One Martini backbone bead per residue (centre of mass of N, CA, C, O) as a GRO file, in nm:
protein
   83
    1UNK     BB    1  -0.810  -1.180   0.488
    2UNK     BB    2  -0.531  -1.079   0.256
    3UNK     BB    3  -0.277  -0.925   0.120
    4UNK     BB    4  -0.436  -1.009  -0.182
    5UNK     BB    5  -0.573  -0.705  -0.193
    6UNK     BB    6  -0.400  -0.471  -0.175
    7UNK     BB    7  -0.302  -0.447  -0.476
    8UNK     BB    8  -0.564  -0.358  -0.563
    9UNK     BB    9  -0.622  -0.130  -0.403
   10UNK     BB   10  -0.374   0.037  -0.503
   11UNK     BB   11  -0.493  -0.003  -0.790
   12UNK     BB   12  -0.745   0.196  -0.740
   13UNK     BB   13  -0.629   0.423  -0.660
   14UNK     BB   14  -0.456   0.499  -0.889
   15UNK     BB   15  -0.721   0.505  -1.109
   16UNK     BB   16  -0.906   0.687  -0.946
   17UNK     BB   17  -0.701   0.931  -1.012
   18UNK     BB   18  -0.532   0.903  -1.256
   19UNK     BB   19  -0.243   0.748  -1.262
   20UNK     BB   20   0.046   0.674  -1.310
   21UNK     BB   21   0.279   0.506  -1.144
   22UNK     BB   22   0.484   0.763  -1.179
   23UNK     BB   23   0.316   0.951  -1.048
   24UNK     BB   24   0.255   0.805  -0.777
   25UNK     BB   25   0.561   0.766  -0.757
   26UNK     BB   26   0.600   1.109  -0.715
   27UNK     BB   27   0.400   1.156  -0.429
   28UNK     BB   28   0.579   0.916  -0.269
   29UNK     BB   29   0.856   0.901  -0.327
   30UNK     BB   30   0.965   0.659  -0.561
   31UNK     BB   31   0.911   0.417  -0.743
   32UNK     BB   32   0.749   0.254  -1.019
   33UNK     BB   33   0.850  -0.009  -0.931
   34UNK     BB   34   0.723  -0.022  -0.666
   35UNK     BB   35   0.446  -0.011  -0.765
   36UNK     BB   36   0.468  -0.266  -0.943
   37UNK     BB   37   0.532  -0.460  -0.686
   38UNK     BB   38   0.254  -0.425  -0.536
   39UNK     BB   39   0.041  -0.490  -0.750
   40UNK     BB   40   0.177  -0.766  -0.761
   41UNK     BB   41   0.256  -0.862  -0.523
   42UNK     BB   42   0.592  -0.845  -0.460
   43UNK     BB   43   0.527  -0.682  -0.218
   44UNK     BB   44   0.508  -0.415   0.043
   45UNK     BB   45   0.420  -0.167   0.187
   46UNK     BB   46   0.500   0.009   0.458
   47UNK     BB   47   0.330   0.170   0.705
   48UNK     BB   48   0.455   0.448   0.633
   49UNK     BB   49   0.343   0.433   0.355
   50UNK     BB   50   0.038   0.411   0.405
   51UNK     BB   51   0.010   0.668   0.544
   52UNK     BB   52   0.089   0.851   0.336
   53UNK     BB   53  -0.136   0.751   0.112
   54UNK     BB   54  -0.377   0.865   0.300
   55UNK     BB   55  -0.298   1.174   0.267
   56UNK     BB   56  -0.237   1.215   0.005
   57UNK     BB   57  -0.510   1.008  -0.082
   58UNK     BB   58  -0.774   1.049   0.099
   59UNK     BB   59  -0.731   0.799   0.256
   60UNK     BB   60  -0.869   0.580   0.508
   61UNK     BB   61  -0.700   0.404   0.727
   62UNK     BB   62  -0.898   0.187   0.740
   63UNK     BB   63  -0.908   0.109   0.434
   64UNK     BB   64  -0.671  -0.022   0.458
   65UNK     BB   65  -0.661  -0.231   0.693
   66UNK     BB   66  -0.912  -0.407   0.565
   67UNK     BB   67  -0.699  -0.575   0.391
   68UNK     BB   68  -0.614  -0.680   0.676
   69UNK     BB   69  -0.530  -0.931   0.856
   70UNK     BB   70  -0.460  -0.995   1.217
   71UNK     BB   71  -0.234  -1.157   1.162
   72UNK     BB   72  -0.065  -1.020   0.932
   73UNK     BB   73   0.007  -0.772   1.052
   74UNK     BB   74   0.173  -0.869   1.280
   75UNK     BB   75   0.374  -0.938   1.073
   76UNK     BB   76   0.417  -0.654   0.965
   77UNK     BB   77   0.528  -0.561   1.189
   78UNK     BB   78   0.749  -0.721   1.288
   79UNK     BB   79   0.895  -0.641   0.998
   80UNK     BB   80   0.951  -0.333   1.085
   81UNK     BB   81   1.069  -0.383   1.363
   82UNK     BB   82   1.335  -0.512   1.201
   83UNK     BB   83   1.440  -0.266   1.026
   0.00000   0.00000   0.00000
């Protein structure tokens, strides 16, 4: 698995509770363009925003992390730490 999940993922999330974009991005405070360049996978979210995804939409913290395989994540992480 990589990170070409997240994207639809993450768009499952957000059809699931029933929002548009502008929605979904005003309950997690970004704009919406972040939430369609997520969505497009033209970038992705920091973990501290997976994170409060998951307590926002009760969405198990687990359930975001099977998106990502362990190789990948480590570069995310690692992306993360260096910002």
């Amino acid at each position: 698995m990589t990170f070409k999940y997240i994207p639809k993922f993450l768009l499952n999330i957000r059809v699931d509770q029933g929002l548009t974009q502008a929605e979904f991005a005003d309950r997690l405070f970004i704009s919406p363009k972040t939430i369609s360049n997520w969505e497009r996978g033209i970038n992705l979210p920091p973990l501290d925003v997976l994170i409060n995804i998951s307590k926002t939409f009760q969405v198990p913290l687990a359930r975001l992390f099977e998106q990502i395989d362990q190789k990948n994540f480590t570069v995310m992480m690692q992306k993360e730490k260096n910002n």
